Coordinates of C-alpha atoms and ligand atoms in Angstrom, one line a residue:
M1 CA 0.0 0.0 0.0
A2 CA 1.4 3.4 -1.0
R3 CA 1.7 6.3 1.5
C4 CA -1.2 8.5 2.4
V5 CA -1.0 12.3 2.9
V6 CA -2.9 13.3 6.0
K7 CA -4.1 16.9 6.6
F8 CA -4.9 18.2 10.0
G9 CA -6.5 21.7 9.9
G10 CA -7.0 24.5 12.4
S11 CA -10.2 22.8 13.7
N12 CA -8.0 19.9 14.9
F13 CA -5.9 22.3 16.9
K14 CA -8.4 24.1 19.1
T15 CA -7.2 23.1 22.6
A16 CA -3.9 22.0 24.1
G17 CA -5.4 18.5 24.5
D18 CA -6.4 18.1 20.8
M19 CA -3.0 16.5 19.9
T20 CA -4.2 13.3 21.8
K21 CA -6.7 12.8 19.0
I22 CA -4.1 13.4 16.4
L23 CA -1.8 10.8 17.9
K24 CA -4.7 8.3 17.9
A25 CA -5.5 9.0 14.3
V26 CA -1.9 8.7 13.2
R27 CA -1.6 5.3 14.8
L28 CA -4.3 4.0 12.5
Y29 CA -2.0 4.2 9.5
D30 CA 0.1 1.1 8.5
E31 CA 2.7 3.1 6.6
P32 CA 4.1 6.3 8.1
P33 CA 2.0 9.0 6.5
V34 CA 3.0 12.4 5.3
I35 CA 1.2 15.0 7.5
V36 CA 0.4 18.5 6.5
V37 CA -0.7 20.9 9.2
S38 CA -2.4 24.2 9.5
A39 CA -1.8 26.9 12.1
F40 CA -3.6 26.4 15.4
Y41 CA -7.2 27.5 15.3
G42 CA -7.5 31.3 14.7
I43 CA -3.8 32.0 14.7
T44 CA -3.6 33.2 11.1
N45 CA -6.2 35.8 11.8
E46 CA -4.3 36.9 14.9
L47 CA -1.1 37.2 12.9
I48 CA -2.9 39.4 10.3
A49 CA -4.2 41.6 13.1
V50 CA -0.8 41.9 14.8
M51 CA 0.9 42.6 11.6
D52 CA -1.5 45.5 10.9
S53 CA -1.3 47.0 14.4
A54 CA 2.5 46.5 14.8
A55 CA 3.0 49.2 12.3
Q56 CA 1.7 51.7 14.9
D57 CA 2.3 50.0 18.2
E58 CA 5.5 48.1 18.8
T59 CA 4.2 46.5 22.1
E60 CA 1.7 44.5 20.0
I61 CA 4.6 42.3 18.8
Q62 CA 5.7 41.3 22.3
R63 CA 2.1 40.7 23.3
M64 CA 1.5 38.3 20.3
T65 CA 4.8 36.4 20.7
D66 CA 4.2 36.0 24.5
R67 CA 0.7 34.7 23.7
L68 CA 2.1 32.2 21.2
K69 CA 4.7 31.1 23.7
T70 CA 2.2 30.5 26.4
M71 CA 0.0 28.6 24.0
K72 CA 2.8 26.4 22.7
R73 CA 4.1 25.8 26.2
E74 CA 0.7 24.5 27.2
S75 CA 0.6 22.1 24.3
L76 CA 4.1 20.9 25.2
E77 CA 3.3 20.5 28.9
T78 CA 0.2 18.5 28.0
H79 CA 2.0 16.1 25.7
I80 CA 5.7 15.9 26.7
D81 CA 6.1 15.2 30.3
N82 CA 9.8 14.8 30.4
P83 CA 11.1 18.3 31.2
I84 CA 14.4 17.8 29.3
A85 CA 12.7 16.7 26.1
R86 CA 10.2 19.5 26.5
E87 CA 12.8 22.2 27.0
A88 CA 14.6 21.1 23.8
V89 CA 11.4 21.6 21.7
Y90 CA 10.5 24.8 23.5
A91 CA 14.0 26.2 22.7
Q92 CA 13.4 25.5 19.0
L93 CA 9.9 27.2 19.2
R94 CA 11.4 30.2 20.9
S95 CA 13.9 30.7 18.3
R96 CA 11.2 30.5 15.6
L97 CA 9.2 33.1 17.6
D98 CA 12.3 35.3 17.9
D99 CA 12.6 35.2 14.1
L100 CA 8.9 36.3 13.9
S101 CA 9.5 39.2 16.3
R102 CA 12.4 40.4 14.3
V103 CA 10.5 40.4 11.0
L104 CA 7.5 42.2 12.7
L105 CA 9.9 44.7 14.2
G106 CA 11.4 45.3 10.8
T107 CA 7.9 46.2 9.4
H108 CA 7.4 48.5 12.4
Y109 CA 10.5 50.4 11.6
I110 CA 10.2 50.6 7.9
G111 CA 6.5 51.5 8.3
E112 CA 5.2 49.2 5.6
I113 CA 4.7 45.5 4.9
P114 CA 5.8 44.5 1.5
P115 CA 3.8 41.5 0.2
F116 CA 6.8 39.0 0.4
V117 CA 7.2 40.0 4.1
R118 CA 3.5 39.6 4.7
D119 CA 3.7 36.1 3.3
R120 CA 6.6 35.2 5.5
I121 CA 4.9 36.5 8.7
L122 CA 1.7 34.6 8.0
S123 CA 3.6 31.4 7.4
F124 CA 4.8 31.3 11.0
G125 CA 1.4 29.9 12.2
E126 CA 1.9 26.7 10.2
R127 CA 5.6 26.5 11.1
L128 CA 4.9 26.5 14.8
S129 CA 2.3 23.7 14.3
S130 CA 4.6 21.4 12.3
L131 CA 7.4 21.7 14.8
I132 CA 5.1 20.8 17.7
V133 CA 3.4 17.9 15.9
A134 CA 6.6 16.3 14.8
A135 CA 8.1 16.6 18.3
V136 CA 5.0 15.2 20.0
L137 CA 4.7 12.2 17.6
E138 CA 8.4 11.4 18.1
Y139 CA 8.1 11.7 21.9
H140 CA 5.2 9.3 21.8
G141 CA 7.2 6.6 20.0
I142 CA 6.1 7.4 16.4
P143 CA 9.3 8.2 14.5
A144 CA 8.7 11.7 12.9
I145 CA 10.6 14.6 11.4
E146 CA 9.5 18.1 10.4
R147 CA 10.1 18.8 6.7
L148 CA 9.7 22.4 5.6
P149 CA 8.6 23.3 2.0
E150 CA 12.0 25.0 1.6
D151 CA 13.7 21.7 2.6
I152 CA 11.8 19.6 0.1
G153 CA 11.5 22.1 -2.8
L154 CA 7.8 22.7 -2.9
I155 CA 8.1 25.4 -5.6
T156 CA 5.4 27.9 -6.5
D157 CA 4.8 30.3 -9.4
G158 CA 5.9 33.1 -7.1
E159 CA 2.7 35.0 -6.9
E160 CA 2.6 36.6 -3.4
G161 CA -0.4 35.9 -1.2
N162 CA -2.0 33.5 -3.7
A163 CA 0.5 31.3 -5.4
A164 CA 0.0 28.0 -7.3
V165 CA 2.4 25.1 -7.0
D166 CA 4.7 24.5 -10.0
F167 CA 4.5 20.7 -10.3
T168 CA 7.1 20.4 -12.9
A169 CA 9.6 22.0 -10.6
S170 CA 8.4 20.3 -7.4
E171 CA 7.4 16.8 -8.2
K172 CA 10.8 15.0 -8.0
S173 CA 12.4 17.0 -5.2
V174 CA 9.3 16.7 -3.0
A175 CA 9.1 12.9 -3.6
D176 CA 12.9 12.6 -2.8
G177 CA 12.7 14.8 0.2
L178 CA 10.3 12.7 2.3
P179 CA 12.0 9.7 3.9
A180 CA 9.6 6.7 3.8
D181 CA 10.5 5.3 7.2
K182 CA 9.3 8.2 9.3
V183 CA 6.2 10.4 9.5
C184 CA 7.1 13.6 7.8
V185 CA 5.3 16.7 9.1
I186 CA 5.0 19.6 6.7
P187 CA 3.6 23.0 7.4
G188 CA 0.8 23.8 4.9
F189 CA -0.2 27.2 3.5
Y190 CA 3.0 28.1 1.7
G191 CA 5.6 27.1 -0.9
I192 CA 8.8 28.7 -2.1
S193 CA 9.0 31.0 -5.1
P194 CA 11.6 30.3 -7.8
D195 CA 13.9 32.9 -6.2
G196 CA 13.6 31.3 -2.8
R197 CA 10.9 33.4 -1.0
I198 CA 8.0 32.1 1.0
T199 CA 4.8 32.5 -1.0
L200 CA 1.4 31.8 0.5
L201 CA -1.1 29.6 -1.3
G202 CA -4.1 31.7 -0.4
R203 CA -6.3 31.7 2.7
G204 CA -7.3 28.2 3.7
G205 CA -4.5 27.0 1.4
S206 CA -3.1 24.1 3.5
D207 CA -5.7 21.8 1.9
Y208 CA -4.1 22.7 -1.4
S209 CA -0.6 22.2 0.0
A210 CA -1.6 18.7 1.2
A211 CA -3.2 17.9 -2.2
S212 CA -0.1 19.2 -4.0
I213 CA 2.2 17.0 -1.9
A214 CA -0.2 14.0 -2.5
R215 CA 0.3 14.6 -6.2
C216 CA 4.0 14.8 -5.9
I217 CA 4.3 11.5 -4.2
T218 CA 1.4 9.8 -6.0
A219 CA -0.2 9.2 -2.6
E220 CA -2.7 6.4 -2.0
A221 CA -5.1 9.0 -0.7
L222 CA -5.4 12.5 0.7
D223 CA -7.0 12.1 4.1
V224 CA -8.5 15.2 5.5
W225 CA -9.4 15.1 9.2
K226 CA -12.2 17.6 10.1
D227 CA -14.4 18.1 13.2
V228 CA -17.7 17.4 11.3
D229 CA -19.2 14.2 9.7
G230 CA -17.9 14.7 6.2
Y231 CA -20.1 16.0 3.4
L232 CA -23.8 16.4 4.1
S233 CA -26.8 17.2 2.0
A234 CA -26.9 20.7 3.7
D235 CA -25.4 22.6 6.6
P236 CA -26.8 20.9 9.7
K237 CA -27.0 24.3 11.3
S238 CA -29.7 25.3 8.9
V239 CA -31.5 22.0 8.1
E240 CA -32.6 19.1 10.1
N241 CA -32.4 15.5 8.8
T242 CA -29.5 16.0 6.5
R243 CA -28.0 13.0 4.7
R244 CA -24.4 12.2 4.5
I245 CA -22.8 12.0 1.0
A246 CA -20.7 8.9 1.0
R247 CA -19.2 9.4 -2.5
L248 CA -18.7 12.6 -4.6
G249 CA -16.9 13.4 -7.8
Y250 CA -14.1 15.9 -8.0
S251 CA -16.3 18.4 -9.8
E252 CA -18.9 18.2 -7.2
A253 CA -16.4 18.8 -4.4
A254 CA -15.0 21.7 -6.2
E255 CA -18.5 23.2 -6.8
L256 CA -19.5 22.7 -3.2
S257 CA -16.4 24.6 -2.0
Y258 CA -17.0 27.3 -4.5
F259 CA -20.5 27.8 -3.3
G260 CA -19.6 28.0 0.3
A261 CA -19.4 24.5 1.9
H262 CA -16.4 24.8 4.2
I263 CA -15.1 21.3 4.0
L264 CA -12.3 21.8 1.6
H265 CA -10.5 24.7 -0.1
P266 CA -11.8 25.1 -3.7
R267 CA -8.5 24.2 -5.2
T268 CA -7.9 21.0 -3.3
V269 CA -9.0 18.6 -6.0
E270 CA -7.1 20.4 -8.8
P271 CA -3.8 18.5 -8.3
L272 CA -5.5 15.2 -7.7
E273 CA -8.0 14.8 -10.4
D274 CA -5.8 13.7 -13.3
R275 CA -4.0 11.2 -11.1
S276 CA -7.3 9.8 -9.7
I277 CA -6.0 10.2 -6.1
P278 CA -9.0 10.1 -3.8
V279 CA -9.8 12.5 -1.0
R280 CA -11.2 10.8 2.1
I281 CA -12.9 12.8 4.9
F282 CA -12.7 11.7 8.5
N283 CA -14.1 13.2 11.8
I284 CA -11.4 13.6 14.5
D285 CA -14.2 13.6 17.1
N286 CA -15.2 10.2 16.0
I287 CA -12.0 8.3 15.3
G288 CA -12.9 4.6 15.7
D289 CA -10.4 1.8 15.6
K290 CA -9.9 1.6 11.9
L291 CA -9.8 4.1 9.0
T292 CA -13.4 4.4 7.9
P293 CA -13.9 7.5 5.7
L294 CA -17.2 9.4 6.0
S295 CA -17.0 10.8 2.5
I296 CA -14.8 9.9 -0.4
I297 CA -14.1 12.2 -3.3
G298 CA -12.9 10.5 -6.5
P299 CA -13.3 10.4 -10.3
D300 CA -16.6 12.0 -11.5
A301 CA -17.5 8.9 -13.4
E302 CA -17.4 6.7 -10.3
A303 CA -19.8 8.9 -8.2
P304 CA -23.5 8.5 -8.4
K305 CA -25.3 11.2 -10.5
G306 CA -28.0 13.6 -9.4
P307 CA -28.5 16.3 -6.7
K308 CA -26.1 15.8 -3.7
S309 CA -26.3 18.9 -1.6
V310 CA -27.8 22.3 -1.1
T311 CA -25.2 24.9 -0.2
Y312 CA -25.0 28.7 0.0
T313 CA -22.6 31.6 0.4
D314 CA -23.3 35.0 1.9
D315 CA -19.9 36.3 0.8
F316 CA -21.4 37.6 -2.4
A317 CA -22.3 40.8 -4.1
V318 CA -23.1 42.0 -7.6
L319 CA -22.0 45.1 -9.5
T320 CA -24.2 45.8 -12.4
L321 CA -22.9 47.9 -15.3
A322 CA -26.0 49.0 -17.1
G323 CA -26.3 50.8 -20.5
A324 CA -28.3 50.3 -23.6
G325 CA -25.4 48.9 -25.7
V326 CA -23.1 47.2 -23.2
G327 CA -23.9 43.8 -24.7
I328 CA -22.7 44.6 -28.2
K329 CA -20.0 47.1 -27.6
P330 CA -16.6 45.3 -27.8
G331 CA -13.9 45.8 -25.3
I332 CA -15.9 46.8 -22.2
L333 CA -15.5 43.6 -20.4
A334 CA -11.8 43.5 -21.1
K335 CA -11.3 47.0 -19.9
V336 CA -13.2 46.4 -16.7
T337 CA -11.8 43.0 -15.9
G338 CA -8.3 44.1 -16.7
A339 CA -8.5 46.9 -14.2
L340 CA -9.9 44.7 -11.5
D341 CA -7.2 42.1 -12.1
R342 CA -4.5 44.8 -11.7
S343 CA -6.1 45.8 -8.4
G344 CA -6.1 42.2 -7.2
I345 CA -9.9 42.0 -7.1
N346 CA -11.2 38.5 -7.8
I347 CA -14.2 38.2 -10.1
K348 CA -16.3 35.2 -9.2
S349 CA -18.3 35.3 -12.3
V350 CA -19.7 37.5 -15.0
V351 CA -23.3 37.4 -16.4
T352 CA -24.1 39.6 -19.3
S353 CA -27.1 40.7 -21.4
Q354 CA -27.6 43.3 -24.0
T355 CA -28.2 46.1 -21.4
A356 CA -26.2 44.9 -18.4
I357 CA -23.0 43.3 -17.3
N358 CA -23.2 41.7 -13.9
I359 CA -20.0 41.1 -12.1
Y360 CA -20.1 38.7 -9.1
L361 CA -17.7 39.6 -6.3
D362 CA -16.9 39.0 -2.7
E363 CA -18.9 41.4 -0.7
A364 CA -15.8 42.9 0.8
D365 CA -14.6 43.9 -2.7
L366 CA -17.9 45.6 -3.7
D367 CA -17.2 49.2 -2.7
R368 CA -13.7 49.2 -4.1
T369 CA -14.8 47.7 -7.4
D370 CA -17.7 50.2 -7.6
E371 CA -15.2 53.1 -7.2
L372 CA -12.8 51.6 -9.7
V373 CA -15.4 51.0 -12.4
R374 CA -16.8 54.5 -12.1
S375 CA -13.3 55.9 -12.4
L376 CA -12.8 54.0 -15.7
D377 CA -15.6 56.1 -17.1
V378 CA -16.6 53.5 -19.8
A379 CA -18.6 55.3 -22.4
A380 CA -21.4 52.7 -23.0
V381 CA -22.1 52.3 -19.3
S382 CA -24.8 54.7 -18.1
H383 CA -25.3 53.4 -14.5
V384 CA -23.1 51.4 -12.1
I385 CA -25.3 49.7 -9.5
P386 CA -23.9 47.9 -6.5
R387 CA -26.2 45.2 -5.2
R388 CA -25.6 43.8 -1.7
D389 CA -27.3 41.8 1.0
L390 CA -27.6 38.9 -1.4
S391 CA -26.8 35.2 -1.1
V392 CA -26.3 32.5 -3.5
V393 CA -28.1 29.2 -2.9
A394 CA -26.8 26.3 -5.1
L395 CA -27.8 22.8 -5.7
V396 CA -24.8 20.7 -6.5
G397 CA -24.7 17.3 -8.2
D398 CA -23.1 15.9 -11.3
G399 CA -25.4 16.0 -14.3
L400 CA -27.6 18.9 -13.1
G401 CA -26.5 21.0 -16.1
E402 CA -28.3 18.6 -18.4
A403 CA -31.4 18.2 -16.2
P404 CA -33.8 21.0 -16.9
E405 CA -36.3 19.4 -14.5
V406 CA -34.0 20.3 -11.7
A407 CA -34.0 24.0 -12.5
E408 CA -37.7 23.8 -12.8
G409 CA -38.0 22.2 -9.4
M410 CA -35.7 24.7 -7.8
M411 CA -37.6 27.7 -9.2
E412 CA -40.9 26.2 -8.2
S413 CA -39.9 25.6 -4.7
L414 CA -38.4 29.1 -4.3
N415 CA -41.5 30.7 -5.9
K416 CA -43.8 28.7 -3.6
R417 CA -42.2 30.4 -0.6
G418 CA -42.2 33.8 -2.2
I419 CA -38.4 33.9 -2.5
R420 CA -37.5 36.3 -5.3
F421 CA -34.4 35.3 -7.1
T422 CA -32.7 38.0 -9.1
I423 CA -30.5 35.7 -11.2
F424 CA -30.8 32.0 -11.9
S425 CA -28.2 29.9 -13.6
I426 CA -27.9 26.4 -14.8
G427 CA -25.4 24.9 -17.3
A428 CA -22.4 27.0 -16.4
S429 CA -21.0 23.8 -15.1
D430 CA -22.5 20.4 -15.3
A431 CA -22.4 20.0 -11.6
A432 CA -24.3 23.0 -10.2
A433 CA -27.4 25.2 -10.5
Y434 CA -27.8 28.3 -8.4
A435 CA -30.1 31.2 -7.6
V436 CA -29.2 34.7 -6.3
I437 CA -31.6 35.7 -3.6
P438 CA -32.1 38.3 -0.9
R439 CA -29.9 37.3 2.1
S440 CA -32.9 37.7 4.5
Q441 CA -34.5 34.7 2.8
R442 CA -31.4 32.5 2.6
E443 CA -32.3 30.2 5.5
E444 CA -35.7 29.6 4.1
A445 CA -34.4 29.0 0.6
V446 CA -31.9 26.4 1.8
R447 CA -34.6 24.6 3.8
S448 CA -37.1 24.6 1.0
L449 CA -34.6 23.3 -1.6
H450 CA -33.4 20.6 0.8
N451 CA -37.0 19.6 1.4
R452 CA -37.7 19.5 -2.3
F453 CA -34.7 17.4 -3.3
F454 CA -33.8 15.3 -0.2
S455 CA -36.8 14.4 1.7
Ligands
LIG1 N1 -3.8 29.0 8.4 C1 -4.2 29.3 7.0 C2 -5.5 30.1 7.0 O1 -6.1 30.3 8.0 C3 -4.2 28.2 6.1 C4 -5.2 27.1 6.4 O2 -5.7 27.0 7.5 O3 -5.4 26.3 5.5 O4 -5.9 30.6 6.0
MG2 MG1 -9.1 24.9 6.2

């Protein structure tokens, strides 16, 4: 049996005691797995906050590193009871935290945070986790070493903040850099640019790190440990009697992430699909005594067809560019999207008609985009209309693009409850259909669609 890549995310590192569960999970593997870890729960957000406030207030740096020291010390005290062994790991952690302090102090003095420094600062959360996990495993009799992306040559395209892995450059060195006789623990969330700098793989990117490493070593599977019961037919916080989805295709998993299901990062399946490496989802709060996946993601053709899940995202807004001729005037879209690209604004989708171009955005980008588009002063555009307080509800399942009765069913069930959708789309991908609705009606929409398709 080939090696598995195992990902433990922030939700597996909420309390000092959580590592006990990780130890238990790791012992279930016959071959020493490659483990990819995220930062402890909430730490990346705290690093972002301290980075921003350190520019004004130097004392924030000390406060943050003290807090991290206390937190890590607690973990070590819980899991390494021999004081000498514990001190040795703590000394390594302290030296990493000293490095973090120095970088933060540097930004305080120069008064700005260049993107490559930002990436380096945010990577510390993961690098503290990997050090601790490797040390705790080793102490508990599971031979383990920490391997950093810079040690194994996980090379990216160099884009700061949101890089992609360069597989041609990485594949061989990563495979060669991971000794087979030990558990290798790798910090997720970053790789190394061609010129040797730390580049982040985007927020939530350790899933993508783990998938990339799984590709490089042609892993048996990518095993993602969560604190929920795998993929469900809806968010159990909104809907009662959800069903578990035992098997999904890669496209379905990608669409579910895109439309807001927080199980995996949207890019996770990208490196795995053409190698047919499955992703298996487990619940760390329900480990059991053998590896029994709750959901398995694999080749589309092997997953059953039809509706799988109702999902939604509130992180959504629309900017409408209206004008009598926007639909036929060439070049408008290129001008607008080019400007957004240069400002680092991500466009989620574009829907056009003769008199309007609708740009789908993260809500946080709406005001900035509105301003930018107005400043472009595009001749054919007579009105720029920001639309907020919207949600997207999506039905995901392979084959939906070719099943008009599904769209009909969705519209009917929304209409019945008086939910006014402003945009409806089917066929953009074969695996999803969605409606844009008022956010105030989102809960009701999710429940009614779940009821219609899954009860
Ligand atoms: N710690 C990083 C984040 O919060 C990466 C990850 O958790 O996957 O975005
Ligand atoms: Mg995550």
